[in-house]
mmCIF file with all atom_site columns, C-alpha atoms in Angstrom:
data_model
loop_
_atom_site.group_PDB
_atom_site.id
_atom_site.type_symbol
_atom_site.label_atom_id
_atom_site.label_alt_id
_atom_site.label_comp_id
_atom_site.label_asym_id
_atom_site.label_entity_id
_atom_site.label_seq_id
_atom_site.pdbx_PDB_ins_code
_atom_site.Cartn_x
_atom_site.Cartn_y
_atom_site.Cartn_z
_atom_site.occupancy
_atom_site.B_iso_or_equiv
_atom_site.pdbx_formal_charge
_atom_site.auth_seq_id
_atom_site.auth_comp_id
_atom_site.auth_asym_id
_atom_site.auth_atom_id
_atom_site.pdbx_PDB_model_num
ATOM 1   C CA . UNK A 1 1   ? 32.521 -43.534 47.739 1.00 65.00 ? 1   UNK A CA 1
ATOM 2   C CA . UNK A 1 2   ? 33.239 -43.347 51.032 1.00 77.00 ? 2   UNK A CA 1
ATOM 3   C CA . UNK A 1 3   ? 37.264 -44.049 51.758 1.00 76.00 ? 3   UNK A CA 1
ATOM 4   C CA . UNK A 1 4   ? 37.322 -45.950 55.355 1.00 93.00 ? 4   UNK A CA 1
ATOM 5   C CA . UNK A 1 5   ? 34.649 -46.552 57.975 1.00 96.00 ? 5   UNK A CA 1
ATOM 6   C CA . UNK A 1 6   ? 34.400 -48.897 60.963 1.00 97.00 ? 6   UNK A CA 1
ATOM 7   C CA . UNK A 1 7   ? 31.810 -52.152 60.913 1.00 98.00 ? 7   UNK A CA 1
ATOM 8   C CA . UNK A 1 8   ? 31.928 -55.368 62.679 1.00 98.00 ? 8   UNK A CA 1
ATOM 9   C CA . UNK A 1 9   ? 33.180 -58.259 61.083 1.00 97.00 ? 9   UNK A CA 1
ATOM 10  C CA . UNK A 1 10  ? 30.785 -60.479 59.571 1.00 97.00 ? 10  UNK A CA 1
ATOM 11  C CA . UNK A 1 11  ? 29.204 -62.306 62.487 1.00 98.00 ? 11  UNK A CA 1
ATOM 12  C CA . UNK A 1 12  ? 29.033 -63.040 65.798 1.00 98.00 ? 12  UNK A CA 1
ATOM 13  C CA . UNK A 1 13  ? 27.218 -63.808 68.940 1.00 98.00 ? 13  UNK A CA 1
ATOM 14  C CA . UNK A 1 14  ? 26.795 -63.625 72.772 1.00 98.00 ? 14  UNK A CA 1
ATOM 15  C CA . UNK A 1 15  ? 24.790 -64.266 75.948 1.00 98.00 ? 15  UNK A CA 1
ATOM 16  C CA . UNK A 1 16  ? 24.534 -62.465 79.214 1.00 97.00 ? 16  UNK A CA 1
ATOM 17  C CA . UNK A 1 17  ? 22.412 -63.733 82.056 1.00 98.00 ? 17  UNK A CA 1
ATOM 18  C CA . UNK A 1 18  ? 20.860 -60.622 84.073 1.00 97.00 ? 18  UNK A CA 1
ATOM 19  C CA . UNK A 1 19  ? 18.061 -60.704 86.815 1.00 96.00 ? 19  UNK A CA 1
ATOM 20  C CA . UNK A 1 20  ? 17.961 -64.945 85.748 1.00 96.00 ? 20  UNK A CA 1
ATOM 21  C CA . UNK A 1 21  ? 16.490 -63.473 82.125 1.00 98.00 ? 21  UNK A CA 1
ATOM 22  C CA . UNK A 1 22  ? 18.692 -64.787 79.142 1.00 98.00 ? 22  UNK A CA 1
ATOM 23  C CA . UNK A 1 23  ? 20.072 -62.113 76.519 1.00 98.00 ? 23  UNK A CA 1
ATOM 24  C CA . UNK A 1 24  ? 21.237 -63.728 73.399 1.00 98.00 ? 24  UNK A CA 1
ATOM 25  C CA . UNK A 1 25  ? 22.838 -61.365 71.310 1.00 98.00 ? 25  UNK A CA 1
ATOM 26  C CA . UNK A 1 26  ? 23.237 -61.621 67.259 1.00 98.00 ? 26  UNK A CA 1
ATOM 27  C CA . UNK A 1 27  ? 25.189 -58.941 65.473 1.00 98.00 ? 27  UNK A CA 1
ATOM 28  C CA . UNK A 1 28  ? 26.023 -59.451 61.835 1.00 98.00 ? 28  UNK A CA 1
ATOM 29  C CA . UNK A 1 29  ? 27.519 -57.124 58.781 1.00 98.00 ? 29  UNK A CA 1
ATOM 30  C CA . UNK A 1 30  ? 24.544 -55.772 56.407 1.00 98.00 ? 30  UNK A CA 1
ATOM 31  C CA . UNK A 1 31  ? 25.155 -53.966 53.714 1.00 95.00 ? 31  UNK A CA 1
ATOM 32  C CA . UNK A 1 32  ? 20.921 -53.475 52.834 1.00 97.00 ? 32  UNK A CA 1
ATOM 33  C CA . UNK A 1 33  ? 17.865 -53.350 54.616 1.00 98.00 ? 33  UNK A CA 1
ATOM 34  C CA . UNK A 1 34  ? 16.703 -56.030 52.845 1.00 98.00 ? 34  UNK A CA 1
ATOM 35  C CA . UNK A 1 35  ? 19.889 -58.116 54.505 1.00 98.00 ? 35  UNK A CA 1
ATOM 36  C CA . UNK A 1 36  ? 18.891 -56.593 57.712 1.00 98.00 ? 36  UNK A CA 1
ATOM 37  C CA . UNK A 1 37  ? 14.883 -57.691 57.667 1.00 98.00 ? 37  UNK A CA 1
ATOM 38  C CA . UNK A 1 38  ? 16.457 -61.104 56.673 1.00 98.00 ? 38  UNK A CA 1
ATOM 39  C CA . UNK A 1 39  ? 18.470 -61.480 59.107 1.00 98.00 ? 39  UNK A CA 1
ATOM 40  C CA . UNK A 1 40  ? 16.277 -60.484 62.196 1.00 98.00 ? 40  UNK A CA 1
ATOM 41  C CA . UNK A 1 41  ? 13.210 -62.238 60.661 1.00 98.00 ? 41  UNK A CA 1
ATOM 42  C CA . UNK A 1 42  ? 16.073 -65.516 60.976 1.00 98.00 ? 42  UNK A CA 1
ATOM 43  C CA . UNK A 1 43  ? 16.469 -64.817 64.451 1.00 98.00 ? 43  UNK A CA 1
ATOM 44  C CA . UNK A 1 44  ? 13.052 -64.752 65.409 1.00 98.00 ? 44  UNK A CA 1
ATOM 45  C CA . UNK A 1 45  ? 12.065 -67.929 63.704 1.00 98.00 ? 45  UNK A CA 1
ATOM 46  C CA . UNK A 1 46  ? 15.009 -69.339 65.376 1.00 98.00 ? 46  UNK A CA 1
ATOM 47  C CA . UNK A 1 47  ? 13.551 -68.154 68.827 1.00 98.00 ? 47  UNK A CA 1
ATOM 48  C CA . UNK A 1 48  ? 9.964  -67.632 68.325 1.00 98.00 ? 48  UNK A CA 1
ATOM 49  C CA . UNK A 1 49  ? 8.960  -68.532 71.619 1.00 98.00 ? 49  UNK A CA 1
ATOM 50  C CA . UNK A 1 50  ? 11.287 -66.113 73.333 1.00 98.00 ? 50  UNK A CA 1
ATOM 51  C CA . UNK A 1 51  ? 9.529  -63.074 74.934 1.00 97.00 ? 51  UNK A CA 1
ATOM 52  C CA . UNK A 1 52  ? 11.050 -60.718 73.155 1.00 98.00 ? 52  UNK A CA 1
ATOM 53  C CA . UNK A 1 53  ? 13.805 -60.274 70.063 1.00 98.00 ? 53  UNK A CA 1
ATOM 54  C CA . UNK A 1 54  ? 14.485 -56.863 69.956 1.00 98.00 ? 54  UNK A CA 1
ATOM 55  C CA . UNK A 1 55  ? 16.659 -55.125 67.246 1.00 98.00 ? 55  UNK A CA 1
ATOM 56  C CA . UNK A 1 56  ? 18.242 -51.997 65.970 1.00 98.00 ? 56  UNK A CA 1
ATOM 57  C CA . UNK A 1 57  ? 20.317 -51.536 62.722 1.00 98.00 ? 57  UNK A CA 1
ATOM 58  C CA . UNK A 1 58  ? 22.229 -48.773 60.921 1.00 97.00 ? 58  UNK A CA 1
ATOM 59  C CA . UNK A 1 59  ? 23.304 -48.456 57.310 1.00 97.00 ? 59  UNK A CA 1
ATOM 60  C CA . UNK A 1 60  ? 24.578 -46.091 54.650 1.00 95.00 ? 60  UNK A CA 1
ATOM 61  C CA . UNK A 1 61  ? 27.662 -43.904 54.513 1.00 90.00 ? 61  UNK A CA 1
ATOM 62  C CA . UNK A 1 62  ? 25.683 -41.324 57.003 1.00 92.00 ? 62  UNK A CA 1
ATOM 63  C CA . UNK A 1 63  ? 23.469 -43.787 58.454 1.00 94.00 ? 63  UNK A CA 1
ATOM 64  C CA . UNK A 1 64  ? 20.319 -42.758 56.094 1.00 96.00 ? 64  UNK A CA 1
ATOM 65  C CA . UNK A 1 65  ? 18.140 -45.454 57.232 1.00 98.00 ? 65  UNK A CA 1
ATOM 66  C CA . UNK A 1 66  ? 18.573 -46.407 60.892 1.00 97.00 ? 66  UNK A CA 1
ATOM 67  C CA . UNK A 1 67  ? 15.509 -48.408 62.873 1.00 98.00 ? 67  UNK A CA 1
ATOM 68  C CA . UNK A 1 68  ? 14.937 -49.614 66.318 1.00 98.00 ? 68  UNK A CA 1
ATOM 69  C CA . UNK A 1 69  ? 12.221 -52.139 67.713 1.00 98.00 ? 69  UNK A CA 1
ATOM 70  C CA . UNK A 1 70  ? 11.522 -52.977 71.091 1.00 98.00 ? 70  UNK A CA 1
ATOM 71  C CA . UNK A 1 71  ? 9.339  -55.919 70.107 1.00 98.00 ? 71  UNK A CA 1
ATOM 72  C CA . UNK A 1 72  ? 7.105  -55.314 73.091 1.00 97.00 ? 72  UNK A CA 1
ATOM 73  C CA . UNK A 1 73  ? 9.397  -54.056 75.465 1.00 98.00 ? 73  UNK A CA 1
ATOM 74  C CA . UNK A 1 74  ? 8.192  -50.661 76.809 1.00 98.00 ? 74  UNK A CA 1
ATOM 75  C CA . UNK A 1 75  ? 9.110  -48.071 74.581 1.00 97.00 ? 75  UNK A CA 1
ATOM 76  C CA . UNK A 1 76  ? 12.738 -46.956 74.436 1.00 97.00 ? 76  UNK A CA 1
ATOM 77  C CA . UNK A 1 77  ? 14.097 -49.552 76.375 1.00 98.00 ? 77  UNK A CA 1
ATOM 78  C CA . UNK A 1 78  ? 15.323 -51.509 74.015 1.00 98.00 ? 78  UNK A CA 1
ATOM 79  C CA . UNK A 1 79  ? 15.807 -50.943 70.441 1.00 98.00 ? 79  UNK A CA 1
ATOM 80  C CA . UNK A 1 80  ? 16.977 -47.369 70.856 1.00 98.00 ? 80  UNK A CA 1
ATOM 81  C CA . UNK A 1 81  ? 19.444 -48.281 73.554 1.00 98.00 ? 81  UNK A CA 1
ATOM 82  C CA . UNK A 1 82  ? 20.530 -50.567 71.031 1.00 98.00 ? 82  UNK A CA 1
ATOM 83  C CA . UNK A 1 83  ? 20.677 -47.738 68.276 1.00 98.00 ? 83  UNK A CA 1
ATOM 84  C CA . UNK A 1 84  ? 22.599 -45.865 70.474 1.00 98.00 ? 84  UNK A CA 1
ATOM 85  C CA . UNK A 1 85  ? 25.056 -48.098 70.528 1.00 98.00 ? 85  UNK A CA 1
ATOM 86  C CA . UNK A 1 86  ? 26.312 -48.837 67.495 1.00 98.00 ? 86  UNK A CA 1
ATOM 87  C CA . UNK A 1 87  ? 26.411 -44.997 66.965 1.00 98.00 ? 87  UNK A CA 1
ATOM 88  C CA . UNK A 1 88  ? 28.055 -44.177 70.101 1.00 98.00 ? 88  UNK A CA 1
ATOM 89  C CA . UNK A 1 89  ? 30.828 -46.870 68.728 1.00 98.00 ? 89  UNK A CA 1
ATOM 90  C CA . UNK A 1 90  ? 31.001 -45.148 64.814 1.00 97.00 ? 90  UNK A CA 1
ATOM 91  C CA . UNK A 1 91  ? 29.842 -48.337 63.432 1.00 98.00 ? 91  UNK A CA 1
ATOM 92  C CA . UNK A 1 92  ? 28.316 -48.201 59.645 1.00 97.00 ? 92  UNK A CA 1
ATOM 93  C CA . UNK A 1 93  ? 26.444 -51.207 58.218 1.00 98.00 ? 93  UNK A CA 1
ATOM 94  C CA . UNK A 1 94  ? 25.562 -53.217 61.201 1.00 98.00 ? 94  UNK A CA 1
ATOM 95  C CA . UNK A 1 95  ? 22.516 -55.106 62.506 1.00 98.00 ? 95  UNK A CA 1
ATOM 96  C CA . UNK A 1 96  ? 21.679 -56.339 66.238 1.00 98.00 ? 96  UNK A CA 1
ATOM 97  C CA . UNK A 1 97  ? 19.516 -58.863 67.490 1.00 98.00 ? 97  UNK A CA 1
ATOM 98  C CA . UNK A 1 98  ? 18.929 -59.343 71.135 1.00 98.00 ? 98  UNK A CA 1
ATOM 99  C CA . UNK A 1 99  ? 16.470 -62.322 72.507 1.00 98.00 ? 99  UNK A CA 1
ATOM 100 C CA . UNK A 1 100 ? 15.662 -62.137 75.372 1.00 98.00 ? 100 UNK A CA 1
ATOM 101 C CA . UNK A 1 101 ? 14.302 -65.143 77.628 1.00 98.00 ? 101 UNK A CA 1
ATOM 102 C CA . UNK A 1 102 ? 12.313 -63.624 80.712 1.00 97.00 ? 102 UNK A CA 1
ATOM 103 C CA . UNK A 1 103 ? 13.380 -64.688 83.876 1.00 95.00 ? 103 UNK A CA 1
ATOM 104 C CA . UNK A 1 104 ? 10.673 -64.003 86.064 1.00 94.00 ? 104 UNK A CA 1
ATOM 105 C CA . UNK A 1 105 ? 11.865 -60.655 87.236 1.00 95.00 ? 105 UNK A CA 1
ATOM 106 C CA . UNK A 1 106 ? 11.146 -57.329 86.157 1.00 95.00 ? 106 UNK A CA 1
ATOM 107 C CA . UNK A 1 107 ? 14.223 -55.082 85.510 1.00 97.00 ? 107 UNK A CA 1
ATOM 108 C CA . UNK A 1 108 ? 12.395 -51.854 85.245 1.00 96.00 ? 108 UNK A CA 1
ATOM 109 C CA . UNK A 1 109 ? 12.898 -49.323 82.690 1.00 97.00 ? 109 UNK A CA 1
ATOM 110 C CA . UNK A 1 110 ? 15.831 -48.174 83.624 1.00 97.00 ? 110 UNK A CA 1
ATOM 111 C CA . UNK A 1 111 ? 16.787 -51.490 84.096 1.00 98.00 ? 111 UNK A CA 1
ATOM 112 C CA . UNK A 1 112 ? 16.012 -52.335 80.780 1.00 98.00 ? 112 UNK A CA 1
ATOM 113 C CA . UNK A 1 113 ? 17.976 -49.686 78.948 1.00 98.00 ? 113 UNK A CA 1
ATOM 114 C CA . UNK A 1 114 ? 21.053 -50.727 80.847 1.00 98.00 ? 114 UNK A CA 1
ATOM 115 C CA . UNK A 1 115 ? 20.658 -54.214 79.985 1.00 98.00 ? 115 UNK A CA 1
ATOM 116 C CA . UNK A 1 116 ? 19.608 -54.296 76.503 1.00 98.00 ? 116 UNK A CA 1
ATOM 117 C CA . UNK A 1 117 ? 22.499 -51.717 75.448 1.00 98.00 ? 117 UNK A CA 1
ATOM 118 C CA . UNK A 1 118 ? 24.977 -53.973 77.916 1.00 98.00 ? 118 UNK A CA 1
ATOM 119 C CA . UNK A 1 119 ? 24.058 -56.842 75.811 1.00 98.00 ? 119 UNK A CA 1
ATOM 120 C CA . UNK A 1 120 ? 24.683 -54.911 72.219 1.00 98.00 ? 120 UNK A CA 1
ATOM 121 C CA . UNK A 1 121 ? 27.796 -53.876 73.688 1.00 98.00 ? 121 UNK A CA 1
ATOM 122 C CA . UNK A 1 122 ? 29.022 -57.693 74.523 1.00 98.00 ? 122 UNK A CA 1
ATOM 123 C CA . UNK A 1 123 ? 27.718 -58.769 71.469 1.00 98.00 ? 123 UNK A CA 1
ATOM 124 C CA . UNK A 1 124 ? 29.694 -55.992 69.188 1.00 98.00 ? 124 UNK A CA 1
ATOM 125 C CA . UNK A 1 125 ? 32.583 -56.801 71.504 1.00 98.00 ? 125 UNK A CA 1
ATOM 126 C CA . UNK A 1 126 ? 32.570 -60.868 70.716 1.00 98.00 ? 126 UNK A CA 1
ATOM 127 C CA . UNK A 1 127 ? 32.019 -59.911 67.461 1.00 98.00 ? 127 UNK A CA 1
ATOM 128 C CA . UNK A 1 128 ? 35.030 -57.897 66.487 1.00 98.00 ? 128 UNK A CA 1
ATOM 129 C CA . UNK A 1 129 ? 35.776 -54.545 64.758 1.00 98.00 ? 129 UNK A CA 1
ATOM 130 C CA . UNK A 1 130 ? 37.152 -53.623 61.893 1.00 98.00 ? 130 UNK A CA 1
ATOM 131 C CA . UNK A 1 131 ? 38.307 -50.411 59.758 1.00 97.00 ? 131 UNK A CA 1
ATOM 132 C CA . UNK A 1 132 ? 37.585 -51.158 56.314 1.00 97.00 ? 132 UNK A CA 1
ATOM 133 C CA . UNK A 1 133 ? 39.524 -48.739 53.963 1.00 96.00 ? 133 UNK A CA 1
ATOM 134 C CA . UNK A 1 134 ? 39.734 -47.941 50.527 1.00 96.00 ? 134 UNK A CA 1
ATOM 135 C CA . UNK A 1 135 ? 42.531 -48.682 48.824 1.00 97.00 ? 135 UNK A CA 1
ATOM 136 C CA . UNK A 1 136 ? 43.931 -48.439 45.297 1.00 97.00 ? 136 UNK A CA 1
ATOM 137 C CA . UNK A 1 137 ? 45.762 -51.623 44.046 1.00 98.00 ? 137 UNK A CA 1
ATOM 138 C CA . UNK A 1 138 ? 48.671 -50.017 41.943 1.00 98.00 ? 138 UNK A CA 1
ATOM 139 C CA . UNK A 1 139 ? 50.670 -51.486 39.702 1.00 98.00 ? 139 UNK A CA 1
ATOM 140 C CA . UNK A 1 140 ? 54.643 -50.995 39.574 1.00 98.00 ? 140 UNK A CA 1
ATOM 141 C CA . UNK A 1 141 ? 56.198 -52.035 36.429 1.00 98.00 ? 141 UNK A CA 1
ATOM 142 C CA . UNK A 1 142 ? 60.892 -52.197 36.376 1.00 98.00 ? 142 UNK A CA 1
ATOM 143 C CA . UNK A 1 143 ? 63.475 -53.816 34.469 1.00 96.00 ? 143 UNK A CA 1
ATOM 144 C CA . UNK A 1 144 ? 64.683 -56.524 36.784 1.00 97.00 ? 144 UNK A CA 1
ATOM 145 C CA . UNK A 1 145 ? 68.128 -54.834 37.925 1.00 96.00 ? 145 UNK A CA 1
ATOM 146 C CA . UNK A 1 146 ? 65.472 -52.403 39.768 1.00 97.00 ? 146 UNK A CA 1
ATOM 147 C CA . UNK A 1 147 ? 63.767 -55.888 41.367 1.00 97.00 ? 147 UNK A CA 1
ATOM 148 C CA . UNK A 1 148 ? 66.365 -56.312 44.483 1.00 95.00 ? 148 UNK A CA 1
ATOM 149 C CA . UNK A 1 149 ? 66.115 -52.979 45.686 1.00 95.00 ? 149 UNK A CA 1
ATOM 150 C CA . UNK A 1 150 ? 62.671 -52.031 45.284 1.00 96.00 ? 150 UNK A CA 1
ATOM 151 C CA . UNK A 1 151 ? 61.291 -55.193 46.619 1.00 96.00 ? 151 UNK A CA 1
ATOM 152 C CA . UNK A 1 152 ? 62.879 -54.506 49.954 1.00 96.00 ? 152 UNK A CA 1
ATOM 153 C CA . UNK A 1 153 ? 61.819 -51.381 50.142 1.00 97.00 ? 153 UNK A CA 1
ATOM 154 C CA . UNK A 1 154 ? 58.394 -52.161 49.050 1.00 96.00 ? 154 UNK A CA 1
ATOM 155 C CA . UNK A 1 155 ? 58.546 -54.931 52.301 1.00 96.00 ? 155 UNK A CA 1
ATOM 156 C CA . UNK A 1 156 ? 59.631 -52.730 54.648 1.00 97.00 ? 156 UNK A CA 1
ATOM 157 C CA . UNK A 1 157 ? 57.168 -49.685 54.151 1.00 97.00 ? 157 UNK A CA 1
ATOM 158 C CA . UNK A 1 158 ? 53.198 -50.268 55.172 1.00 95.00 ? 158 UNK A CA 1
ATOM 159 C CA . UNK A 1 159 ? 52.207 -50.699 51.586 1.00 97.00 ? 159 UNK A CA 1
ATOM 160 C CA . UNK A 1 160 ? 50.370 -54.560 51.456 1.00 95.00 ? 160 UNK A CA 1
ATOM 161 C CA . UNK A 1 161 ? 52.698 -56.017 48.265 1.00 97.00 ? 161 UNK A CA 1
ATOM 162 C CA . UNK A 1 162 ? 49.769 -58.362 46.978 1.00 97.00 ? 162 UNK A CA 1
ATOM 163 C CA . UNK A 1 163 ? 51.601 -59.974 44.339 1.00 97.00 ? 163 UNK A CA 1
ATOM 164 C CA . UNK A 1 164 ? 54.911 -60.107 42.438 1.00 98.00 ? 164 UNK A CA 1
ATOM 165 C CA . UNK A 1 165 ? 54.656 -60.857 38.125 1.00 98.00 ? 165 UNK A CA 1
ATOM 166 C CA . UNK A 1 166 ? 57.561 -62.044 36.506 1.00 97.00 ? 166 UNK A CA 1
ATOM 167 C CA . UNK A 1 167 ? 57.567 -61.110 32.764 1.00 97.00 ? 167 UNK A CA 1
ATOM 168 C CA . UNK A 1 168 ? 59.493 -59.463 29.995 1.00 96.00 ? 168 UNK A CA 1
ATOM 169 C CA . UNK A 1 169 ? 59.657 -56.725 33.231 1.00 96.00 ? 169 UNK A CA 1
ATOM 170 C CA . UNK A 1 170 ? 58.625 -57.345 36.638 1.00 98.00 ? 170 UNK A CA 1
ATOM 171 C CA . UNK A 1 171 ? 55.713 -55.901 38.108 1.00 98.00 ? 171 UNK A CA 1
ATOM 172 C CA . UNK A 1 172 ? 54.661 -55.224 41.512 1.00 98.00 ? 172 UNK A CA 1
ATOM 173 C CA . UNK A 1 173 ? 50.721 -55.112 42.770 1.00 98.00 ? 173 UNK A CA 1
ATOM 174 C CA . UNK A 1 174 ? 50.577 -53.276 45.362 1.00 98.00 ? 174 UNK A CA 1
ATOM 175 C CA . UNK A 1 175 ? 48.089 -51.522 47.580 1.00 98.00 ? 175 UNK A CA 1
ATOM 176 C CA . UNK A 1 176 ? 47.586 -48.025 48.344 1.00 98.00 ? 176 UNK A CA 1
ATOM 177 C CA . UNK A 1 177 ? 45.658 -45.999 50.468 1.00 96.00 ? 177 UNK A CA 1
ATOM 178 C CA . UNK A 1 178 ? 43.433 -43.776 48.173 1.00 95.00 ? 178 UNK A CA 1
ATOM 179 C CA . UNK A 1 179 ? 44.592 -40.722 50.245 1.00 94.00 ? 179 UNK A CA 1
ATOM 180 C CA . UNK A 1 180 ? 48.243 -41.121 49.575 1.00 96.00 ? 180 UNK A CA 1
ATOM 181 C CA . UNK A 1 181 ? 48.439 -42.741 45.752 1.00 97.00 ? 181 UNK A CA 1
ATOM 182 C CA . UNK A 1 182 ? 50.657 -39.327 45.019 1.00 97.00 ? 182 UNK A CA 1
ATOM 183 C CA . UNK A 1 183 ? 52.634 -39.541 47.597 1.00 97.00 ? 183 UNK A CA 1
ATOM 184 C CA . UNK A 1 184 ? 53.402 -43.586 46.646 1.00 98.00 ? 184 UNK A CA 1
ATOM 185 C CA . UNK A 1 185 ? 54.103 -42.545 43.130 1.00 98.00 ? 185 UNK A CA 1
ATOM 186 C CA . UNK A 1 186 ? 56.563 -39.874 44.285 1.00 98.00 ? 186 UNK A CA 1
ATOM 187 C CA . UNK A 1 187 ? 58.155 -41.929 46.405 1.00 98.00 ? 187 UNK A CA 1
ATOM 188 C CA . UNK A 1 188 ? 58.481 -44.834 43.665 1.00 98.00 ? 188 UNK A CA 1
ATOM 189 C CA . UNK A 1 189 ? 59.655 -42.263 40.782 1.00 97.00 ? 189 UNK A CA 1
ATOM 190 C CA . UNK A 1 190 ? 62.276 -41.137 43.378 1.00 97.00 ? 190 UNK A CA 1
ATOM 191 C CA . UNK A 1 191 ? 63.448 -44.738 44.598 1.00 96.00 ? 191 UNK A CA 1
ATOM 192 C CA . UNK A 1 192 ? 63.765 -45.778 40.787 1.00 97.00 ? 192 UNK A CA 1
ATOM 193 C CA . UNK A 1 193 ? 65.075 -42.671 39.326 1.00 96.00 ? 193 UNK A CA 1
ATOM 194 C CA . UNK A 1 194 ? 61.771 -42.540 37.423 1.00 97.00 ? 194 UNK A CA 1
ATOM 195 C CA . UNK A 1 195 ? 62.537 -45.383 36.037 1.00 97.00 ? 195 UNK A CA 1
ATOM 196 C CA . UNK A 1 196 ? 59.315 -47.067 36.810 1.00 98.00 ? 196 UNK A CA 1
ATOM 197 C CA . UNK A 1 197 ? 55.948 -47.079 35.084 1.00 98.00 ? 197 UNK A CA 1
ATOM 198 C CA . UNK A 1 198 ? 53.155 -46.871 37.707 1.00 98.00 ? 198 UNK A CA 1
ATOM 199 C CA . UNK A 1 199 ? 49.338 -47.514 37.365 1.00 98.00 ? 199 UNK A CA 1
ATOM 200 C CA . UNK A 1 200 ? 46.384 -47.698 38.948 1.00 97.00 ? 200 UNK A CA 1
ATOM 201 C CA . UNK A 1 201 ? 44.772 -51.322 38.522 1.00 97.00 ? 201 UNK A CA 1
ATOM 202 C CA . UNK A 1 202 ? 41.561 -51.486 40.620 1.00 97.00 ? 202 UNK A CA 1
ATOM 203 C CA . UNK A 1 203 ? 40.054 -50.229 43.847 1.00 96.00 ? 203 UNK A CA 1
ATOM 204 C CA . UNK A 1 204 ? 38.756 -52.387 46.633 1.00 95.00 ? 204 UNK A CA 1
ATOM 205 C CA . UNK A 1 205 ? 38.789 -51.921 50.622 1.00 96.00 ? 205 UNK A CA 1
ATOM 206 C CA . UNK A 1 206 ? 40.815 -53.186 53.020 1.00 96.00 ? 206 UNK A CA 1
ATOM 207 C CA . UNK A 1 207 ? 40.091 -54.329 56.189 1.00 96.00 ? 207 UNK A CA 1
ATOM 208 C CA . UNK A 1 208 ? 42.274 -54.016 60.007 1.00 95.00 ? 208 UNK A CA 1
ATOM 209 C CA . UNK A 1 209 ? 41.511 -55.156 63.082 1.00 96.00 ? 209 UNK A CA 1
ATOM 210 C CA . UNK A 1 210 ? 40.604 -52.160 65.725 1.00 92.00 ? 210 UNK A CA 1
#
C-alpha cells in the first residue's frame, strides 16, 4: 500500500470564458474507472447539448490506467492537455471534465491546448489539494500519574492525539506516520521510562491541505 500521495479533494468546479466559448470545468476524486465513466457520463447528460465535454483521468498507485478524450475536438487538443495536467501536478486518483460551449470563434490548435489545459488547471485549483498519508493509529496505554506529563507532550509534538480513554489505565489513540512508528515508540518508552505499553490499533490515511 502506497504510504502518501497527492489527489484533489472530493469535488469541485469552475468556468473560464475564452474567445466568448464557455469552459466549465468538473474535477472530482475517483478511486475506479468505473467511478470515473460515472462520473463523466453525469456530466454529459447534464450538458448534452454542449459542443464538446472533453475528459482525462488518472488512477492507481503508478497511474496504470490513464485515458484522455477529446470528444471531437481535433486530436490532442484536449484530453491529453488535460492528462498532462494532472501528471505535471503528481495527482493520483483524479478525473476532469471540461464542457465546453462554442463561442463562435475558432481558437486553433494551439489555441486549444492552451485553453483546455488552462481550464484543468483552474478547475484543480478551485478544487483543492490534498496529501493523503498513511498513518498508523497507535495506542498508548499508562497508569494515570504518567497522564499529566505525557499528555502535554503528546499536544505539543505533530502526532494528531485522536482520542483520550479513561479506564482502569488511561490510554492514548494516537496517530502515526507509518514511516516513523519506531521512532514514536522510542520516544514514548523514553518519555515514560518504559513504562508504557504501546500498540498498533489500525491503519487509515490522513489527509493535509497542500
Amino acid at each position: 500500500m502506497r504510504a502518501d500521495y497527492k489527489t484533489v479533494k472530493l469535488y469541485g468546479e469552475s468556468e473560464l470564458v475564452i474567445q466568448k466559448s464557455r469552459f466549465l470545468t468538473y474535477v472530482k476524486r475517483v478511486e475506479t474507472e468505473e467511478e470515473a465513466l460515472d462520473f463523466i457520463q453525469d456530466i454529459k447528460k447534464m450538458h448534452h447539448t454542449a459542443t464538446h465535454n472533453c475528459s482525462a483521468y488518472l488512477i492507481g498507485d503508478h497511474d496504470q490506467i490513464q485515458k484522455a478524450n477529446d470528444d471531437g475536438e481535433p486530436s490532442g487538443t484536449a484530453g491529453f492537455p488535460m492528462l498532462e495536467v494532472l501528471k505535471k501536478q503528481g495527482l493520483k486518483d483524479t478525473a476532469v471534465v471540461v464542457t465546453r460551449y462554442f463561442g463562435g470563434i475558432k481558437l486553433g490548435g494551439g489555441g486549444l491546448i492552451r485553453a483546455y489545459g488552462r481550464a484543468t488547471t483552474e478547475g484543480i485549483a478551485a478544487t483543492g489539494v490534498v496529501e493523503r498519508k498513511l498513518h498508523e493509529l497507535m495506542k498508548v496505554s499508562i497508569d494515570y500519574t504518567l497522564l499529566g506529563k505525557l499528555e502535554n507532550e503528546v499536544r505539543q509534538s505533530t502526532y494528531p492525539l485522536e482520542q483520550i480513554l479513561y479506564e482502569e489505565d488511561v490510554h492514548l489513540l494516537l496517530y502515526v506516520p507509518v514511516s516513523e512508528t519506531d521512532t514514536f515508540s522510542e520516544w514514548i518508552t523514553e518519555l515514560t521510562s518504559a513504562k508504557a505499553e504501546i500498540s498498533k490499533i489500525s491503519t487509515a490515511f490522513l489527509e493535509f491541505d497542500c
